[in-house]
Amino acid sequence: MRTLVVFVILLFVPLASAAQLAFVGDESLRELPGSGTSADPYILENLIINASNISGILIKNTTAYLLIRNLTIIGDNKRPGIILENTKNVRIENVRVIKCSYGIRIINSENITIINSIFKGNLYCYWKSEFAGDADCRGGAIFADYSRNLYIINNSFVPYSSLFSNIYGVYLVSVRNSKIYNNWFVGSIKCYPSAAFGGYCKGAAIYLTRSNENEIVGNLIYLPMSGGMEYASEVYGIYLSGVNNSIYLNDFYGEEVSYQIDMGIGFYYVFPRSKGKNTFHSPKVVYEFANETFEGFLGNYWDSYKEVDTEGDGIIDTPFIVDHYPLALPSENYKIIRPAEKIKTITNSSTLISNTSATPSSILSTSSTSSPTFSQEEENLKYMGTLLVLATILIILWRRK
C-alpha cells in the first residue's frame, strides 16, 4: 500500500521529493500488477520520478519477470536513476533518464533488456583540489559490471546541454554474452577545467573492459571533430579491453586523430587496437548492396577513411586499422539476406556436405582418417562374440565348484 501511495504522489506532483521506489526480493514485487511470469510480468509504469537526492528506483535480489516502462527520471547529477543489483529477467523500455550520475547502474545481474529509451546528460563531477582547479567527471548512461546476457537495443544517448553529456554511453566491466544493437550515440564526452592542461576532455560512446564474447552491431556513433578541441583529450568511439567481441555494421563519424602533445588532441575510433583478440566484421553472409547480391564479410563504416572499392561490392579494398572489410558507405546501404552456406568435407568420405550450422569440431568428432570403421552387422557380431566368451568362462568356474 505504501508503494501505491508513492505512485499517486509521483503521478500528480511531478518532480516531488519522494522516497526511493525500492523492491528487494520477489515478494516485494507482488504489490505491482502482473504475476511475475514471462507471459505476465510485474509492471511498473507511467511515472515521473525525482532522483535528485536519492536514486529513483532500486531493484535487488529478484528473479521474477519485471517490466519497467513509460517512465521519466530526472536528477541533479548526484544519484543513479535506476539500480539493478543481483537481479534477473528485467525489461526496461521507453524510459527517459536525465541528469543522473548513472542513468542505469547494473550489478551482478543477467537477462536485462534496455530498449527504446533516451539518456541525456548522465554524469557526475567533483573537484580534485580546491586550489589546483582540477575536476574529474565519471558516471554515464548505462554502467554494468559482473553481469551477463544484457540486451541494449535501439536507445538514444544524447547531451542534455553543452555542459551535460553522457560522459560514457555504455560502460561494461567484466560483462559477457551481451548485445549492443542499433543504438544512437551523440556527444559522449565531457570537458572540464584542469590545472595541468587548462582543460581536459574524456569519454566514449562504448567502453568495454575485461568484457568478453559480446556483440556490438549496427550502432551510430557521432563524436566531435578535432577542430576546436582546445583541451587535452582522451576520447574514443569504442574502447576495448577484452577478447572474442564481435564488432560490425557500426557507423563511426568524426576524424581519427592520434594524441599530439603539442596540440593536446586525441580522438580514436577504436582504442586500443586489439589485433587478434576481437573480430571487426560479420560472419560470412549473403548481402545486398547497390541492388546487387554478394557473398562475403561486412565490417564497419569509418567516416574519415575514403579509399576505393574497385570491385563494387561495397567493401573498401584495403583494411583500416583492425577492420579488414571496411564499408564504402554507411551501413544502411547493406542488407543481410542470410548466412552464407559453409561447405564441409567429411575426412573419410569424398562426399561434400552443405551445412550452415555444423562446426569443425562436430564434424571431426564423427570421423577420423586413422580410426577403422565398422558396419552395424560387424558391431553386432563383435558384441555377441564377447558375450559367448564371458558365458564360457562362467560355466567353467561353476563346474569347478
XYZ file of C-alpha atoms in Angstrom:
401
model
C 0.000 0.000 0.000
C 2.870 2.388 0.838
C 4.291 1.941 -2.663
C 0.930 2.665 -4.283
C 0.667 5.933 -2.355
C 4.098 6.900 -3.636
C 2.922 6.154 -7.188
C -0.010 8.552 -6.785
C 2.247 11.318 -5.466
C 4.635 10.925 -8.378
C 1.847 10.898 -10.927
C 0.192 14.127 -9.807
C 3.152 16.058 -8.376
C 5.916 15.891 -10.986
C 9.440 16.018 -9.520
C 8.124 15.896 -5.970
C 10.620 14.891 -3.285
C 9.661 11.265 -2.830
C 11.168 8.231 -1.199
C 13.079 5.794 -3.346
C 10.988 3.104 -5.005
C 12.753 0.042 -3.608
C 11.906 -3.585 -4.361
C 14.046 -6.155 -2.580
C 13.168 -9.785 -3.250
C 10.365 -11.214 -5.369
C 7.875 -10.868 -2.523
C 8.130 -7.070 -2.685
C 7.066 -7.051 -6.340
C 3.649 -8.509 -5.562
C 2.231 -5.027 -4.921
C 2.581 -4.405 -8.671
C 0.173 -5.546 -11.393
C 1.069 -8.858 -13.006
C 2.076 -12.300 -11.785
C 5.844 -12.245 -12.422
C 5.928 -14.811 -15.221
C 7.456 -14.269 -18.645
C 3.954 -14.135 -20.161
C 2.558 -11.871 -17.419
C 5.400 -9.867 -15.821
C 5.037 -7.470 -12.928
C 4.684 -3.946 -14.357
C 5.996 -0.613 -13.078
C 4.894 2.159 -15.443
C 3.710 5.717 -16.180
C 5.680 7.670 -13.551
C 7.723 10.853 -13.278
C 10.417 10.312 -10.657
C 12.683 12.774 -8.896
C 16.192 11.338 -8.389
C 17.862 14.490 -7.076
C 18.549 13.324 -3.521
C 18.252 9.544 -3.777
C 18.344 7.030 -6.609
C 14.969 6.804 -8.297
C 14.382 3.017 -8.418
C 16.196 0.156 -6.674
C 15.562 -3.455 -7.732
C 17.569 -6.014 -5.746
C 17.663 -9.801 -5.298
C 14.790 -10.558 -7.681
C 14.301 -13.287 -10.278
C 10.633 -12.741 -11.207
C 9.931 -11.124 -14.584
C 9.585 -7.356 -14.290
C 8.694 -4.776 -16.950
C 9.579 -1.107 -16.302
C 8.146 1.189 -18.967
C 6.993 4.704 -19.822
C 8.957 6.468 -17.050
C 10.778 9.771 -16.821
C 13.535 10.003 -14.203
C 15.170 13.404 -13.639
C 18.072 14.018 -11.265
C 20.699 16.582 -10.346
C 23.795 14.649 -11.475
C 24.199 13.197 -7.976
C 22.322 9.871 -7.806
C 21.595 6.952 -10.172
C 18.252 6.829 -11.937
C 17.782 3.040 -11.724
C 19.855 0.460 -9.819
C 19.583 -3.243 -10.672
C 21.560 -5.382 -8.232
C 21.622 -9.161 -8.259
C 18.534 -9.285 -10.466
C 17.300 -11.362 -13.392
C 14.623 -11.007 -16.032
C 14.110 -7.221 -16.053
C 12.990 -5.358 -19.174
C 13.229 -1.549 -19.318
C 11.546 0.135 -22.258
C 10.535 3.641 -23.291
C 12.126 5.428 -20.326
C 13.819 8.837 -20.219
C 16.706 9.231 -17.777
C 18.000 12.795 -17.489
C 20.924 14.266 -15.492
C 21.571 11.364 -13.121
C 25.036 10.246 -12.036
C 24.356 6.912 -13.713
C 21.288 6.523 -15.861
C 21.060 2.794 -15.119
C 23.509 1.014 -12.811
C 23.625 -2.795 -13.239
C 25.488 -5.001 -10.751
C 25.849 -8.790 -10.844
C 22.708 -9.280 -12.926
C 21.586 -11.192 -16.001
C 18.908 -11.270 -18.674
C 18.406 -7.493 -18.598
C 16.898 -5.698 -21.617
C 17.058 -1.923 -22.125
C 15.211 -0.853 -25.258
C 13.755 2.231 -26.988
C 14.894 4.620 -24.251
C 16.588 8.034 -24.098
C 19.550 9.032 -21.901
C 20.518 12.700 -21.561
C 23.400 14.284 -19.662
C 24.133 11.495 -17.172
C 27.417 12.012 -15.282
C 28.793 13.443 -12.058
C 31.815 15.695 -11.482
C 33.870 16.664 -8.460
C 36.815 18.914 -7.756
C 40.066 17.089 -7.018
C 41.517 20.079 -5.219
C 40.014 23.339 -4.018
C 43.091 25.280 -5.075
C 44.530 23.372 -8.047
C 41.462 23.830 -10.203
C 41.285 20.148 -11.207
C 37.951 18.484 -11.796
C 37.102 14.911 -12.629
C 33.909 13.534 -14.176
C 32.595 9.984 -14.104
C 29.329 8.104 -14.392
C 27.411 7.696 -17.613
C 24.182 6.483 -19.158
C 24.422 2.685 -18.670
C 27.100 1.233 -16.404
C 27.240 -2.528 -15.783
C 29.698 -4.821 -14.059
C 29.951 -8.558 -13.389
C 26.840 -9.236 -15.455
C 25.822 -11.254 -18.499
C 23.098 -11.516 -21.113
C 22.420 -7.801 -21.338
C 20.475 -6.536 -24.358
C 20.915 -2.804 -25.066
C 18.860 -2.085 -28.169
C 17.509 0.966 -30.061
C 18.382 3.576 -27.428
C 19.500 7.208 -27.853
C 22.422 8.672 -25.886
C 22.470 12.446 -26.329
C 23.646 15.565 -24.453
C 21.278 17.448 -22.161
C 23.145 20.667 -22.932
C 26.657 21.776 -23.899
C 27.674 21.308 -20.251
C 25.958 17.986 -19.575
C 26.581 14.995 -21.821
C 26.646 11.264 -21.165
C 30.374 11.047 -20.493
C 30.052 7.344 -21.279
C 27.202 5.864 -23.256
C 27.542 2.157 -22.402
C 30.290 1.176 -19.937
C 30.771 -2.558 -19.307
C 33.144 -4.115 -16.761
C 33.509 -7.923 -16.730
C 30.355 -8.375 -18.805
C 29.878 -11.252 -21.252
C 27.423 -12.699 -23.756
C 25.691 -9.354 -24.246
C 24.450 -7.389 -27.245
C 24.642 -3.663 -28.017
C 22.452 -3.232 -31.105
C 21.204 -0.277 -33.175
C 21.843 2.493 -30.652
C 22.481 6.164 -31.410
C 25.405 7.859 -29.626
C 25.959 11.615 -29.887
C 28.480 13.744 -27.971
C 29.556 11.173 -25.387
C 32.402 13.288 -23.991
C 32.893 15.823 -21.224
C 35.366 18.709 -20.996
C 36.245 20.283 -17.663
C 38.961 22.538 -16.157
C 42.384 21.161 -15.280
C 45.316 22.949 -13.657
C 47.775 20.763 -15.570
C 46.321 21.219 -19.058
C 43.995 24.188 -18.797
C 41.242 21.718 -19.623
C 40.664 18.039 -20.252
C 38.150 16.069 -22.337
C 37.358 12.400 -21.956
C 34.613 9.917 -22.712
C 33.489 7.120 -25.002
C 30.328 6.017 -26.722
C 31.015 2.364 -25.809
C 33.623 1.328 -23.245
C 34.422 -2.335 -22.556
C 36.992 -3.512 -20.041
C 37.654 -7.158 -19.191
C 34.480 -7.932 -21.136
C 34.348 -10.927 -23.485
C 32.084 -12.546 -26.089
C 29.831 -9.539 -26.684
C 28.314 -8.234 -29.926
C 28.385 -4.557 -30.940
C 26.324 -4.254 -34.116
C 24.513 -1.548 -36.086
C 25.291 1.420 -33.822
C 25.607 5.021 -34.980
C 28.463 6.844 -33.218
C 28.916 10.599 -33.596
C 31.960 12.044 -31.861
C 33.414 15.542 -32.259
C 35.892 16.520 -34.943
C 39.360 17.516 -33.762
C 38.867 21.121 -34.784
C 38.056 23.329 -31.799
C 39.381 20.847 -29.218
C 41.472 23.197 -27.133
C 41.829 20.810 -24.209
C 43.850 17.653 -23.766
C 41.607 14.744 -24.572
C 41.016 11.032 -24.200
C 38.031 10.364 -26.449
C 37.005 7.063 -28.025
C 34.284 5.769 -30.284
C 34.802 2.310 -28.782
C 37.316 1.422 -26.096
C 38.025 -2.316 -25.984
C 39.747 -4.376 -23.336
C 38.586 -7.952 -23.746
C 38.542 -10.856 -26.190
C 36.155 -12.549 -28.601
C 33.971 -9.486 -29.028
C 32.263 -9.047 -32.428
C 32.010 -5.517 -33.876
C 30.409 -4.877 -37.274
C 27.947 -2.728 -39.270
C 28.620 0.245 -36.980
C 28.959 3.786 -38.394
C 31.728 5.977 -36.938
C 31.502 9.713 -37.633
C 34.320 12.076 -36.704
C 38.008 12.275 -37.520
C 40.573 9.846 -36.103
C 43.393 11.946 -34.601
C 46.191 10.332 -32.603
C 47.281 12.049 -29.409
C 49.603 15.010 -30.067
C 51.341 16.597 -27.092
C 51.784 20.000 -28.716
C 48.092 20.186 -29.676
C 46.618 18.270 -26.732
C 44.345 16.318 -29.031
C 43.445 12.648 -29.051
C 40.418 11.117 -30.724
C 40.206 7.439 -31.642
C 37.582 5.453 -33.462
C 38.730 2.306 -31.652
C 41.333 2.049 -28.916
C 43.335 0.065 -28.090
C 43.867 -1.609 -31.433
C 43.119 -5.124 -30.040
C 44.519 -7.026 -33.030
C 43.884 -10.752 -32.940
C 41.622 -10.524 -29.905
C 38.350 -9.233 -31.329
C 36.561 -9.527 -34.682
C 35.694 -6.367 -36.592
C 33.496 -7.968 -39.228
C 30.371 -10.084 -39.555
C 30.261 -13.827 -40.137
C 30.264 -14.691 -43.828
C 26.893 -13.644 -45.232
C 24.951 -13.182 -48.441
C 24.089 -9.488 -48.660
C 22.569 -6.927 -50.978
C 24.413 -3.750 -51.957
C 23.539 -1.284 -54.750
C 20.777 -3.624 -55.993
C 23.234 -6.490 -56.434
C 23.832 -9.607 -54.353
C 27.253 -10.531 -52.942
C 28.751 -13.018 -50.543
C 31.420 -12.071 -48.027
C 32.203 -10.305 -44.756
C 30.872 -6.903 -43.673
C 32.961 -4.627 -41.477
C 32.211 -1.100 -40.223
C 31.898 2.349 -41.790
C 34.647 4.819 -40.832
C 33.706 8.317 -41.975
C 37.237 9.682 -42.448
C 38.524 6.624 -44.335
C 37.994 7.380 -48.012
C 39.637 4.645 -50.059
C 38.494 2.819 -53.189
C 36.118 -0.084 -53.764
C 37.240 -1.376 -57.156
C 35.017 -4.485 -57.151
C 31.819 -2.581 -56.434
C 30.830 -4.948 -53.620
C 30.657 -2.166 -51.019
C 33.903 -3.233 -49.313
C 36.975 -0.973 -49.442
C 39.942 -2.848 -50.885
C 42.456 -2.022 -48.137
C 41.988 -2.665 -44.382
C 41.502 0.170 -41.896
C 43.241 -0.253 -38.527
C 41.679 -3.501 -37.239
C 38.902 -3.756 -39.852
C 39.776 -5.938 -42.850
C 36.427 -5.304 -44.550
C 35.665 -1.575 -44.079
C 32.413 -0.425 -45.642
C 32.484 2.020 -48.540
C 29.160 3.572 -47.451
C 27.197 3.796 -44.169
C 25.704 0.506 -43.002
C 22.148 1.441 -44.039
C 23.218 0.682 -47.622
C 23.760 -3.007 -46.865
C 21.092 -5.635 -46.331
C 21.996 -9.063 -44.975
C 19.891 -11.681 -46.745
C 21.084 -14.796 -44.940
C 24.206 -16.509 -43.573
C 26.473 -17.943 -46.257
C 26.425 -21.725 -46.545
C 29.551 -23.463 -45.326
C 30.929 -26.423 -47.260
C 32.349 -29.128 -45.016
C 34.279 -32.223 -46.085
C 33.978 -35.487 -44.133
C 37.541 -36.780 -43.895
C 36.699 -40.466 -44.508
C 34.360 -39.769 -47.389
C 34.556 -37.962 -50.694
C 31.030 -36.605 -50.234
C 30.677 -32.850 -49.804
C 28.049 -31.738 -47.280
C 26.461 -28.289 -47.340
C 25.804 -27.287 -43.739
C 25.066 -23.874 -42.264
C 25.193 -24.957 -38.631
C 27.803 -27.678 -38.227
C 31.075 -26.679 -36.591
C 34.525 -28.085 -37.406
C 34.635 -29.786 -34.016
C 31.296 -31.500 -34.543
C 32.414 -32.890 -37.901
C 35.784 -34.067 -36.644
C 34.102 -35.882 -33.774
C 32.121 -38.060 -36.204
C 35.022 -39.288 -38.333
C 38.747 -39.892 -38.319
C 41.211 -40.954 -41.016
C 43.194 -43.056 -38.540
C 40.331 -44.947 -36.888
C 38.846 -48.082 -38.531
C 35.124 -48.095 -39.300
C 32.662 -50.956 -38.799
C 29.280 -51.761 -40.271
C 26.337 -52.371 -37.932
C 26.488 -56.149 -38.658
C 30.183 -56.277 -37.698
C 29.461 -54.426 -34.466
C 26.665 -56.900 -33.585
C 28.887 -59.967 -34.268
C 31.648 -58.473 -32.164
C 29.209 -57.872 -29.295
C 27.785 -61.457 -29.490
C 31.291 -62.970 -29.546
C 32.179 -61.122 -26.350
C 29.038 -62.441 -24.632
C 29.843 -66.048 -25.653
C 33.372 -65.813 -24.234
C 32.048 -64.475 -20.931
C 29.385 -67.211 -20.768
C 32.009 -69.942 -21.349
C 34.205 -68.609 -18.545
C 31.248 -68.534 -16.117
C 30.277 -72.172 -16.957
C 33.850 -73.386 -16.371
C 34.057 -71.609 -12.997
C 30.632 -73.037 -11.945
C 31.656 -76.648 -12.792
C 34.870 -76.360 -10.775
C 32.762 -75.729 -7.704
